[in-house]
Coordinates of C-alpha atoms in Angstrom, one line a residue:
Chain V
M1 CA -138.7 -98.6 -58.9
K2 CA -136.6 -100.3 -61.5
R3 CA -133.7 -102.6 -60.9
H4 CA -130.3 -101.0 -61.6
R5 CA -126.7 -101.9 -61.4
F6 CA -125.6 -102.9 -57.9
D7 CA -124.6 -99.8 -55.8
P8 CA -121.8 -100.6 -53.4
L9 CA -122.1 -97.3 -51.6
S10 CA -125.7 -97.7 -50.6
F11 CA -125.2 -101.4 -49.7
T12 CA -122.1 -100.7 -47.5
F13 CA -123.6 -97.9 -45.6
G14 CA -126.9 -99.7 -45.3
L15 CA -125.1 -102.6 -43.8
L16 CA -123.1 -100.4 -41.4
F17 CA -126.2 -98.5 -40.2
A18 CA -128.2 -101.7 -39.8
F19 CA -125.3 -103.1 -37.7
V20 CA -125.3 -100.0 -35.4
A21 CA -129.0 -100.1 -35.0
L22 CA -129.2 -103.8 -34.2
F23 CA -126.2 -103.5 -31.9
V24 CA -128.1 -100.9 -29.8
L25 CA -131.5 -102.6 -30.1
L26 CA -130.1 -105.9 -28.8
G27 CA -129.0 -104.2 -25.6
S28 CA -125.4 -103.2 -26.2
S29 CA -124.2 -99.7 -25.7
L30 CA -121.4 -97.4 -26.8
A31 CA -119.3 -98.6 -23.9
D32 CA -119.2 -102.1 -25.5
L33 CA -118.0 -100.6 -28.8
V34 CA -115.1 -98.6 -27.6
P35 CA -112.2 -98.6 -28.1
V36 CA -111.8 -101.4 -30.7
G37 CA -115.0 -100.7 -32.6
L38 CA -114.3 -97.1 -33.0
W39 CA -111.6 -97.7 -35.6
T40 CA -112.5 -101.2 -36.8
L41 CA -116.0 -100.3 -37.9
P42 CA -115.0 -97.3 -40.2
A43 CA -112.0 -99.3 -41.4
M44 CA -114.2 -102.3 -42.2
T45 CA -116.7 -100.0 -44.0
I46 CA -114.1 -98.5 -46.2
G47 CA -112.5 -101.9 -46.9
L48 CA -115.9 -103.4 -47.8
L49 CA -116.6 -100.4 -50.0
I50 CA -113.3 -100.8 -51.9
V51 CA -113.8 -104.5 -52.3
L52 CA -117.4 -104.1 -53.6
Y53 CA -116.4 -101.4 -56.1
G54 CA -113.5 -103.6 -57.2
V55 CA -115.8 -106.6 -57.6
R56 CA -118.3 -104.5 -59.5
R57 CA -115.7 -103.5 -62.0
L58 CA -114.6 -107.1 -62.5
L59 CA -118.2 -108.3 -63.2
P60 CA -119.9 -107.4 -66.5
P61 CA -122.3 -104.6 -66.3
D62 CA -125.9 -105.6 -65.6
P63 CA -128.0 -104.5 -68.6
G64 CA -130.8 -103.3 -66.6
P65 CA -133.5 -101.2 -68.2
S66 CA -132.6 -98.0 -66.3
E67 CA -129.0 -98.2 -67.4
T68 CA -129.9 -97.9 -71.0
P69 CA -129.2 -94.3 -71.9
D70 CA -132.2 -92.5 -73.3
R71 CA -130.9 -90.8 -76.4
G72 CA -134.3 -89.6 -77.6
E73 CA -136.5 -90.8 -80.3
G74 CA -135.3 -92.4 -83.5
P75 CA -132.2 -94.3 -84.4
S76 CA -128.9 -93.3 -82.9
P77 CA -126.5 -91.7 -85.2
Y78 CA -123.8 -94.0 -83.9
S79 CA -125.5 -97.0 -85.3
D80 CA -123.8 -96.3 -88.6
A81 CA -120.4 -97.0 -87.3
E82 CA -121.4 -100.1 -85.4
Chain H
M1 CA -116.4 -75.3 -95.2
A2 CA -119.7 -75.1 -97.1
P3 CA -122.7 -76.5 -95.2
G4 CA -123.1 -79.3 -97.6
G5 CA -119.4 -80.3 -97.5
S6 CA -119.7 -82.3 -94.4
A7 CA -122.7 -84.1 -95.7
E8 CA -121.0 -85.1 -98.9
H9 CA -118.1 -86.3 -97.0
H10 CA -120.2 -88.5 -94.8
R11 CA -122.1 -89.9 -97.7
G12 CA -118.8 -90.9 -99.3
R13 CA -117.6 -92.7 -96.2
M14 CA -120.7 -94.3 -95.0
D15 CA -122.9 -94.9 -97.9
E16 CA -124.2 -98.3 -96.6
T17 CA -126.6 -96.8 -94.0
P18 CA -127.6 -93.3 -95.0
V19 CA -128.1 -91.0 -92.0
E20 CA -129.3 -87.5 -91.9
P21 CA -125.9 -85.6 -92.1
S22 CA -127.1 -82.6 -90.3
E23 CA -128.0 -84.8 -87.3
V24 CA -124.6 -86.3 -87.2
E25 CA -123.1 -82.9 -87.4
R26 CA -125.2 -81.6 -84.5
E27 CA -124.4 -84.7 -82.4
L28 CA -120.7 -84.4 -83.0
R29 CA -120.6 -80.7 -82.3
A30 CA -122.5 -81.3 -79.0
R31 CA -120.4 -84.2 -77.9
V32 CA -116.9 -83.8 -79.2
V33 CA -114.5 -82.5 -76.7
I34 CA -111.8 -81.0 -78.8
E35 CA -108.5 -80.5 -77.0
E36 CA -106.7 -77.5 -78.3
P37 CA -103.2 -78.1 -79.2
E38 CA -100.7 -77.3 -76.5
P39 CA -99.4 -73.8 -77.1
Q40 CA -95.9 -73.9 -78.2
P41 CA -93.5 -71.7 -76.3
A42 CA -92.7 -68.4 -77.9
P43 CA -89.5 -68.4 -79.8
S44 CA -86.6 -67.1 -77.8
P45 CA -84.8 -64.1 -78.9
P46 CA -81.7 -64.8 -81.0
G47 CA -78.7 -65.6 -78.9
R48 CA -80.7 -66.8 -75.9
S49 CA -81.7 -70.5 -75.4
P50 CA -85.3 -71.3 -74.5
L51 CA -86.0 -71.8 -70.8
R52 CA -85.7 -75.5 -70.1
R53 CA -84.7 -77.4 -67.0
R54 CA -81.5 -79.3 -67.3
A55 CA -81.7 -83.0 -67.8
S56 CA -78.0 -83.6 -66.9
R57 CA -75.5 -81.7 -64.7
R58 CA -78.3 -80.9 -62.3
L59 CA -78.4 -81.1 -58.5
V60 CA -82.1 -81.3 -57.7
A61 CA -84.5 -80.5 -60.5
G62 CA -82.3 -78.6 -62.9
V63 CA -84.1 -75.3 -62.3
A64 CA -81.0 -73.3 -61.4
G65 CA -79.0 -74.8 -64.2
G66 CA -81.8 -74.1 -66.7
L67 CA -82.1 -70.5 -65.6
A68 CA -78.3 -70.1 -65.8
D69 CA -78.3 -71.5 -69.3
H70 CA -81.2 -69.3 -70.3
W71 CA -79.5 -66.1 -69.0
G72 CA -76.0 -67.2 -69.9
I73 CA -74.5 -66.9 -66.5
P74 CA -72.7 -69.4 -64.3
S75 CA -75.1 -71.7 -62.5
L76 CA -73.2 -71.2 -59.3
V77 CA -74.5 -67.6 -59.1
L78 CA -78.0 -69.0 -58.7
R79 CA -77.2 -72.2 -56.8
I80 CA -75.6 -70.4 -53.8
P81 CA -78.6 -68.2 -52.9
L82 CA -80.9 -71.2 -53.4
A83 CA -78.8 -73.3 -51.1
A84 CA -78.9 -70.6 -48.5
A85 CA -82.6 -70.3 -48.8
A86 CA -82.9 -74.1 -48.4
A87 CA -80.7 -73.9 -45.3
V88 CA -82.9 -71.2 -43.7
W89 CA -86.0 -73.3 -44.3
G90 CA -84.3 -76.4 -43.0
L91 CA -83.5 -74.6 -39.7
L92 CA -87.0 -73.2 -39.4
L93 CA -88.5 -76.6 -39.9
L94 CA -86.1 -78.2 -37.5
D95 CA -87.0 -75.5 -34.9
T96 CA -90.7 -76.1 -35.6
F97 CA -90.6 -79.9 -35.2
T98 CA -88.3 -80.0 -32.2
N99 CA -90.7 -77.7 -30.3
D100 CA -93.6 -79.9 -31.1
Y101 CA -95.8 -77.4 -32.8
L102 CA -96.6 -76.8 -36.4
T103 CA -96.5 -73.1 -36.7
F104 CA -93.6 -71.3 -38.2
R105 CA -92.0 -68.8 -35.9
P106 CA -89.3 -67.1 -37.9
G107 CA -88.4 -64.9 -35.0
T108 CA -87.2 -67.8 -32.8
I109 CA -84.0 -68.3 -34.6
G110 CA -83.3 -64.6 -35.2
F111 CA -83.4 -64.3 -38.9
P112 CA -84.3 -60.9 -40.2
P113 CA -87.7 -60.8 -41.8
L114 CA -86.1 -60.0 -45.2
V115 CA -84.1 -63.2 -45.1
W116 CA -87.0 -65.2 -44.1
F117 CA -89.3 -63.7 -46.7
G118 CA -86.6 -64.0 -49.4
S119 CA -86.0 -67.6 -48.7
L120 CA -89.8 -68.2 -48.8
L121 CA -90.0 -66.6 -52.2
A122 CA -87.0 -68.6 -53.5
A123 CA -88.5 -71.8 -52.3
I124 CA -91.9 -71.1 -53.9
G125 CA -90.3 -69.9 -57.1
Y126 CA -88.1 -73.0 -57.3
V127 CA -91.1 -75.3 -56.9
A128 CA -93.2 -73.3 -59.3
L129 CA -90.5 -73.4 -62.0
W130 CA -90.0 -77.1 -61.4
I131 CA -93.7 -77.6 -62.1
V132 CA -94.1 -75.2 -65.0
V133 CA -90.8 -75.3 -66.9
P134 CA -90.4 -78.4 -69.2
R135 CA -87.2 -80.5 -69.0
E136 CA -84.9 -80.2 -72.0
D137 CA -85.2 -83.9 -72.9
V138 CA -88.9 -84.3 -72.3
G139 CA -90.4 -81.2 -73.9
S140 CA -93.4 -80.8 -71.7
S141 CA -93.7 -79.7 -68.1
P142 CA -95.3 -81.7 -65.4
A143 CA -98.2 -79.2 -65.2
S144 CA -99.0 -79.6 -68.9
R145 CA -98.8 -83.3 -68.7
L146 CA -101.1 -83.3 -65.7
L147 CA -103.6 -81.1 -67.4
T148 CA -103.5 -83.2 -70.5
R149 CA -104.2 -86.3 -68.5
Y150 CA -106.8 -84.7 -66.3
P151 CA -108.5 -81.9 -68.1
G152 CA -110.8 -81.2 -65.2
M153 CA -107.7 -80.4 -63.0
R154 CA -107.5 -76.8 -64.4
S155 CA -109.7 -75.5 -61.5
W156 CA -107.9 -77.5 -58.7
P157 CA -105.1 -75.0 -58.1
G158 CA -107.7 -72.4 -57.5
F159 CA -109.4 -74.6 -54.9
V160 CA -106.1 -75.4 -53.3
L161 CA -105.2 -71.7 -53.1
L162 CA -108.6 -70.9 -51.7
G163 CA -108.1 -73.6 -49.0
I164 CA -104.7 -72.4 -48.0
G165 CA -106.0 -68.8 -47.8
G166 CA -108.9 -69.9 -45.7
A167 CA -106.7 -71.8 -43.4
L168 CA -104.3 -68.9 -43.0
L169 CA -107.3 -66.6 -42.3
A170 CA -108.8 -69.0 -39.8
D171 CA -105.4 -69.2 -38.1
R172 CA -105.2 -65.5 -37.9
L173 CA -108.7 -65.3 -36.4
G174 CA -107.8 -67.9 -33.9
I175 CA -110.3 -70.5 -35.1
F176 CA -107.9 -72.8 -36.9
E177 CA -108.3 -76.4 -36.0
P178 CA -106.0 -78.9 -37.7
T179 CA -108.5 -81.7 -37.3
V180 CA -111.2 -79.7 -39.1
V181 CA -108.7 -79.1 -42.0
V182 CA -108.0 -82.8 -42.2
A183 CA -111.7 -83.6 -42.1
F184 CA -112.4 -81.1 -44.9
G185 CA -109.5 -82.5 -46.9
M186 CA -110.8 -86.0 -46.5
I187 CA -114.3 -84.9 -47.6
A188 CA -112.9 -83.1 -50.6
L189 CA -110.8 -86.2 -51.5
G190 CA -113.9 -88.4 -51.2
I191 CA -115.9 -86.1 -53.4
W192 CA -113.2 -86.1 -56.0
L193 CA -112.9 -89.9 -56.0
F194 CA -116.6 -90.3 -56.4
R195 CA -116.8 -87.8 -59.2
R196 CA -114.0 -89.6 -60.9
D197 CA -115.6 -92.9 -60.4
G198 CA -118.9 -91.6 -61.7
R199 CA -117.2 -90.3 -64.9
R200 CA -115.7 -93.8 -65.4
D201 CA -119.0 -95.5 -65.0
G202 CA -120.7 -93.1 -67.4
P203 CA -121.7 -94.0 -70.9
V204 CA -119.1 -95.5 -73.2
E205 CA -116.8 -93.0 -74.7
R206 CA -116.4 -93.0 -78.4
S207 CA -113.7 -91.3 -80.4
R208 CA -114.7 -89.5 -83.4
T209 CA -112.5 -91.7 -85.5
E210 CA -114.8 -94.6 -84.7
L211 CA -117.4 -93.0 -86.9
G212 CA -115.0 -92.7 -89.8
A213 CA -115.3 -89.0 -89.8
P214 CA -112.3 -86.9 -90.6
A215 CA -110.4 -85.5 -87.6
P216 CA -109.7 -81.8 -88.2
A217 CA -108.2 -81.5 -84.7
P218 CA -106.9 -83.9 -82.0
I219 CA -110.0 -85.4 -80.5
V220 CA -109.7 -86.9 -77.1
A221 CA -113.1 -88.5 -76.6
L222 CA -116.8 -88.1 -77.0
R223 CA -118.3 -87.7 -73.6
G224 CA -122.0 -88.1 -73.8
P225 CA -124.3 -86.7 -71.2
R226 CA -125.1 -88.8 -68.3
P227 CA -128.3 -90.8 -68.8
P228 CA -131.0 -89.3 -66.6
R229 CA -131.3 -91.3 -63.4
E230 CA -134.6 -92.6 -62.3
R231 CA -136.3 -90.3 -59.8
S232 CA -136.9 -92.9 -57.1
P233 CA -139.4 -92.4 -54.3
L234 CA -137.6 -95.0 -52.2
G235 CA -135.6 -92.5 -50.2
W236 CA -138.6 -90.5 -49.2
I237 CA -140.6 -93.6 -48.4
A238 CA -137.8 -94.9 -46.1
F239 CA -137.4 -91.5 -44.5
G240 CA -141.1 -91.1 -43.8
A241 CA -141.3 -94.7 -42.5
A242 CA -138.3 -94.0 -40.2
L243 CA -140.1 -90.9 -38.7
L244 CA -143.3 -92.9 -38.2
V245 CA -141.5 -95.7 -36.5
M246 CA -139.6 -93.4 -34.2
C247 CA -142.8 -91.6 -33.2
V248 CA -144.7 -94.8 -32.5
A249 CA -141.8 -96.1 -30.5
A250 CA -141.7 -92.9 -28.4
I251 CA -145.4 -93.0 -27.7
W252 CA -145.3 -96.6 -26.8
S253 CA -142.3 -96.1 -24.6
A254 CA -143.9 -93.2 -22.8
G255 CA -147.0 -95.3 -22.1
T256 CA -145.2 -98.3 -20.7
T257 CA -142.5 -96.7 -18.6
S258 CA -142.8 -96.9 -14.9
F259 CA -140.4 -96.8 -12.0
H260 CA -140.5 -99.8 -9.7
P261 CA -138.4 -100.5 -6.7
E262 CA -137.4 -104.0 -7.9
G263 CA -137.0 -103.1 -11.5
G264 CA -133.9 -102.8 -13.6
P265 CA -131.5 -99.9 -13.3
M266 CA -132.9 -97.4 -11.0
G267 CA -136.0 -99.5 -10.7
V268 CA -137.2 -99.0 -14.3
T269 CA -139.6 -101.7 -15.5
G270 CA -141.3 -102.3 -18.8
A271 CA -139.5 -99.5 -20.4
M272 CA -138.0 -99.2 -23.8
R273 CA -134.6 -97.7 -23.7
I274 CA -134.3 -94.2 -25.1
S275 CA -131.7 -95.4 -27.6
S276 CA -134.2 -97.9 -29.1
I277 CA -136.2 -95.0 -30.6
P278 CA -133.5 -93.5 -32.8
A279 CA -132.1 -97.0 -33.4
L280 CA -135.4 -98.2 -34.9
G281 CA -135.3 -95.1 -37.2
L282 CA -131.8 -95.9 -38.2
L283 CA -132.7 -99.5 -38.9
V284 CA -135.5 -98.3 -41.3
L285 CA -133.1 -96.0 -43.1
A286 CA -130.6 -98.8 -43.3
A287 CA -133.2 -101.0 -44.9
G288 CA -134.0 -98.3 -47.4
L289 CA -130.3 -98.1 -48.3
L290 CA -130.0 -101.8 -48.7
V291 CA -133.0 -101.9 -51.0
G292 CA -131.7 -98.9 -52.8
S293 CA -128.5 -100.7 -53.6
V294 CA -130.4 -102.8 -56.1
F295 CA -133.8 -101.2 -56.7
G296 CA -134.5 -97.5 -56.8
R297 CA -132.2 -94.8 -55.6
A298 CA -131.8 -93.8 -52.0
R299 CA -128.2 -92.7 -51.6
W300 CA -129.2 -89.4 -49.9
L301 CA -130.4 -91.4 -46.9
I302 CA -126.7 -91.7 -45.9
L303 CA -126.7 -88.2 -44.7
P304 CA -129.6 -88.4 -42.2
S305 CA -128.3 -91.8 -41.2
V306 CA -124.8 -90.4 -40.5
L307 CA -126.5 -87.7 -38.4
L308 CA -128.5 -90.3 -36.5
V309 CA -125.6 -92.6 -35.6
P310 CA -124.1 -90.4 -32.9
V311 CA -127.5 -89.9 -31.4
V312 CA -128.0 -93.7 -31.3
L313 CA -124.6 -94.4 -29.8
L314 CA -124.7 -91.6 -27.2
S315 CA -128.2 -92.5 -26.1
S316 CA -127.2 -96.1 -25.8
V317 CA -125.4 -95.3 -22.6
I318 CA -128.7 -93.9 -21.1
R319 CA -130.5 -96.5 -19.1
L320 CA -133.2 -94.2 -17.8
P321 CA -136.6 -93.5 -19.3
L322 CA -137.8 -90.1 -20.3
E323 CA -139.8 -89.4 -17.2
G324 CA -140.2 -86.3 -15.2
R325 CA -140.0 -82.7 -16.0
F326 CA -137.6 -80.7 -18.2
G327 CA -135.4 -78.2 -16.4
D328 CA -133.4 -78.0 -13.3
L329 CA -134.7 -79.1 -9.9
Y330 CA -133.6 -77.5 -6.6
F331 CA -134.5 -78.7 -3.2
R332 CA -133.5 -77.3 0.2
P333 CA -135.4 -79.4 2.8
H334 CA -135.0 -78.6 6.5
E335 CA -136.9 -81.5 7.9
P336 CA -137.5 -85.1 7.0
G337 CA -141.1 -84.4 6.0
E338 CA -140.0 -82.0 3.3
L339 CA -137.8 -84.6 1.6
G340 CA -139.3 -87.1 -0.8
Q341 CA -137.9 -90.5 -1.6
A342 CA -137.3 -90.2 -5.3
Y343 CA -136.9 -87.4 -7.9
H344 CA -136.6 -88.1 -11.6
N345 CA -135.9 -85.6 -14.3
S346 CA -136.0 -85.9 -18.1
A347 CA -133.5 -83.2 -18.9
G348 CA -131.8 -80.8 -16.5
G349 CA -129.9 -81.1 -13.3
I350 CA -131.1 -82.1 -9.8
F351 CA -129.6 -80.2 -6.9
V352 CA -130.4 -81.2 -3.3
D353 CA -129.1 -78.9 -0.6
L354 CA -129.3 -80.6 2.9
K355 CA -127.2 -78.0 4.7
R356 CA -130.0 -76.9 7.0
F357 CA -131.4 -80.4 7.4
Q358 CA -131.8 -81.2 11.0
G359 CA -131.6 -84.9 11.7
R360 CA -130.7 -87.1 14.6
A361 CA -128.2 -89.8 14.6
D362 CA -130.8 -92.6 14.6
L363 CA -132.5 -91.1 11.5
E364 CA -131.9 -92.9 8.2
L365 CA -133.2 -91.4 4.9
R366 CA -133.2 -93.0 1.5
L367 CA -133.1 -90.8 -1.6
D368 CA -133.2 -91.8 -5.3
L369 CA -132.3 -89.1 -7.8
S370 CA -132.0 -89.6 -11.5
T371 CA -131.9 -87.5 -14.7
V372 CA -131.5 -88.5 -18.3
V373 CA -129.3 -85.6 -19.2
G374 CA -127.8 -83.3 -16.5
D375 CA -126.0 -83.3 -13.3
V376 CA -127.1 -84.8 -10.0
Q377 CA -125.6 -83.1 -7.0
V378 CA -126.3 -83.6 -3.3
V379 CA -124.8 -81.5 -0.5
V380 CA -125.0 -82.9 2.9
P381 CA -124.4 -81.4 6.4
Y382 CA -121.0 -81.7 8.0
D383 CA -122.3 -84.3 10.5
A384 CA -124.1 -86.6 8.1
R385 CA -123.1 -90.1 7.3
V386 CA -123.6 -90.9 3.7
V387 CA -123.9 -94.3 1.9
V388 CA -124.0 -93.5 -1.8
T389 CA -124.1 -95.5 -5.0
G390 CA -124.0 -93.7 -8.4
H391 CA -123.9 -94.3 -12.1
A392 CA -123.2 -92.1 -15.1
G393 CA -123.7 -93.4 -18.6
L394 CA -121.4 -90.9 -20.1
G395 CA -119.8 -88.5 -17.6
S396 CA -118.3 -88.8 -14.1
Y397 CA -119.0 -89.4 -10.5
W398 CA -117.4 -87.7 -7.5
F399 CA -117.9 -89.1 -4.0
G400 CA -115.4 -87.5 -1.7
R401 CA -112.0 -88.7 -2.8
K402 CA -113.5 -91.4 -5.0
T403 CA -114.0 -90.3 -8.6
D404 CA -114.1 -91.7 -12.1
S405 CA -115.2 -90.6 -15.5
G406 CA -115.9 -92.1 -18.9
L407 CA -118.5 -94.4 -20.3
E408 CA -120.8 -96.4 -18.0
V409 CA -119.0 -95.5 -14.8
S410 CA -120.4 -96.6 -11.5
G411 CA -119.2 -96.1 -8.0
A412 CA -120.1 -96.6 -4.3
A413 CA -118.8 -95.0 -1.2
T414 CA -119.5 -94.5 2.5
L415 CA -118.6 -91.0 3.7
E416 CA -118.2 -90.8 7.5
P417 CA -118.5 -87.4 9.2
K418 CA -115.4 -85.8 10.7
Y419 CA -117.4 -83.8 13.2
G420 CA -120.6 -84.6 15.0
D421 CA -123.0 -87.5 14.6
G422 CA -126.0 -86.6 12.4
A423 CA -128.5 -88.5 10.2
T424 CA -127.6 -91.2 7.8
F425 CA -128.4 -90.7 4.1
I426 CA -128.6 -93.6 1.7
L427 CA -128.3 -92.1 -1.8
N428 CA -128.8 -93.7 -5.2
L429 CA -127.8 -91.2 -7.9
E430 CA -127.9 -91.8 -11.6
T431 CA -127.5 -89.7 -14.8
G432 CA -127.5 -90.7 -18.4
I433 CA -125.2 -88.0 -19.5
G434 CA -123.7 -85.8 -16.9
R435 CA -122.1 -86.0 -13.5
V436 CA -123.2 -87.3 -10.1
S437 CA -121.6 -85.9 -7.0
V438 CA -121.9 -85.7 -3.3
G439 CA -120.4 -82.8 -1.4
R440 CA -120.2 -82.0 2.2
Y441 CA -120.5 -78.6 3.8
A442 CA -117.4 -77.6 5.7
I443 CA -118.1 -76.8 9.3
T444 CA -118.0 -73.2 10.3
R445 CA -116.1 -71.8 13.3
R446 CA -119.4 -71.0 15.0
E447 CA -120.7 -74.5 14.4
L448 CA -117.5 -76.0 15.6
R449 CA -117.6 -73.9 18.7
E450 CA -121.1 -74.9 19.4
L451 CA -120.3 -78.5 18.7
R452 CA -117.3 -78.4 21.1
E453 CA -119.5 -76.8 23.7
T454 CA -122.2 -79.4 23.3
E455 CA -119.7 -82.2 23.6
R456 CA -118.1 -80.6 26.7
R457 CA -121.5 -80.3 28.3
A458 CA -122.3 -83.9 27.5
E459 CA -119.1 -85.1 29.0
A460 CA -119.6 -83.0 32.1
A461 CA -123.1 -84.4 32.4
E462 CA -121.8 -88.0 32.1
E463 CA -119.1 -87.3 34.7
R464 CA -121.7 -85.9 37.1
T465 CA -123.9 -88.9 36.5
A466 CA -121.0 -91.2 37.1
A467 CA -120.0 -89.4 40.3

C-alpha cells in the first residue's frame, strides 16, 4: 500500500463511523443520541467534508509515488514543450 | 494533408528536441477534445427577421416580443394568451398550496381540460423558448452557453426527463413517495459533485497551443486518461477483519451470558451487549477508512459501514442478551405448578394467557418475561391483582390506562381487580424492540352471576354466624 494524497471522504466517514461505534461501545444508546444528534452528526460530517476538501485544495498536492501518472515507457511527448 | 506534413511542421517548430512526429500525432489525436464550432442558425427567409428574444421592450424574457417580431405581428396577440395561461397556472398553484397538498387537481377550480392542457403547453413552450432561443444582444442561448461550459451536460436533460417520467409513473401506480424522490435527488447531486471533483483533481489539462502545434480547430483542452489507481487490498483486509471481530465477539458473548437475579437489567450479568458486536465491526471498518485516507484505497468500505450504522444504533437500545429460543412462545397455565418464574426469548413474542389460572387471594406469583425482538403480552384473569414493571428499548408499553412509546420507555403500574379477589401477579416484562402489555379478561355474565352468588352466600353465612 503506497501513500497517496489525503482523501477527505475516507477520513470523514472513518471518523464518523468510529464515533458511532465508540459511542455505543462505551455504553450509550440511540436514546442518548436523539433528537440533537440525529441532525448535528450528519451536518458535522458534511461540514467537515467540505472543510477538508477546501483545505486540500489550498495545500499543494503531495507528490506521492502513486499520484504520478503512468504514461508508459519512454519519454513523454509533452516534454518538448516544457 | 500528407502524412509527412505534420511531421515537417513539428520539426520546424520544435527542432531543439526532436521527437518522433508520429507519436505526437497519435497522442494528440487520442487526447485532444475538439469542440465543434457552434452551428450557426440557418439564414432566415428574406423579409423575416431571425428568431431572437427581445432585449428591450420586453415583459419577462422577451419570448412573446421575439416571436411577434419574427412573425411580423403585434406582440399583444401573443401576450394576452400567455398572460391568461399564467393566470390559470397561478390559480391552480394557489389552490394546490392552500389545500396543503402538492398534486395538481385541475378539476377543483372548474377549468375545462382543454384550457388546463393549453395553458400547460403554453407554459412549457415559453420556458423552452426562453432556454433555447438566443437574446438579440447576446447571440447565444442559455442552453448553448451551458453546453459550452459543461460539455458533459448534454445527457442531463435525458436523465431529468427520465426522472420526471418515473415519478409520474410511480404516482400513477400509487407508490410515489416524495421523500424517496428527494433522497434520490440528493444521491444524484452527490454523485455529480464527486464526478466533477474527480475531473478537477485529474491530471493537468494542457491545451494544444502549449505544444506549439497549429490549431486547426478551436481546442478546449487536452484531457488525459486518469492514472490507474492502485489496487489496494486494504478494503478487503478491513472487511475480513471486521467479520472476524464480530464473530469472535458473538461467540464470546454467548459463552459469558447468564441471567442472574441480582444482575443488571433483567438480571443479566457478565454479558456483552448485543450492540457491541456490530459496533466492534463498525470500528474496524472505520479504522480501515481512516488508514485508507492516507495509505491504500478503501473508499468502498463506506457502503457496508453505512448499512451497519442503523444496526448498531437500533441494537444499542437492546439491553438483553441473545438467550433463549427463536420463535413465539405461548403459555396457558391453569395451576401455579404449570407456571415457571422466567421465560426468555431471543427473537419472537411471548404470550402468557392466565385466563383459566385458578389462584387464591393469598397466592403471590412472580414472573419475568423478556425477549430481544418481539412483543411480550400477559393476559390475567378478571380477579387478579397485578404489580407490573416493564421496559421497551424501542417500542411501547401498555399497562391498563398507562401507556408510553418511544426509545427506552419504562413504566410501572398496579392494577387492582374490579371484581373478585384473586391471586397477585408480580410481573417484570422487557423487550428490546417491541411492545410489552398487560391485559385483563373482561368478566362474563355467567362469571359475574356466579361471583354475585358466591358473595351473597358468603354474606349470608357471615350473618348466620353473627346471629
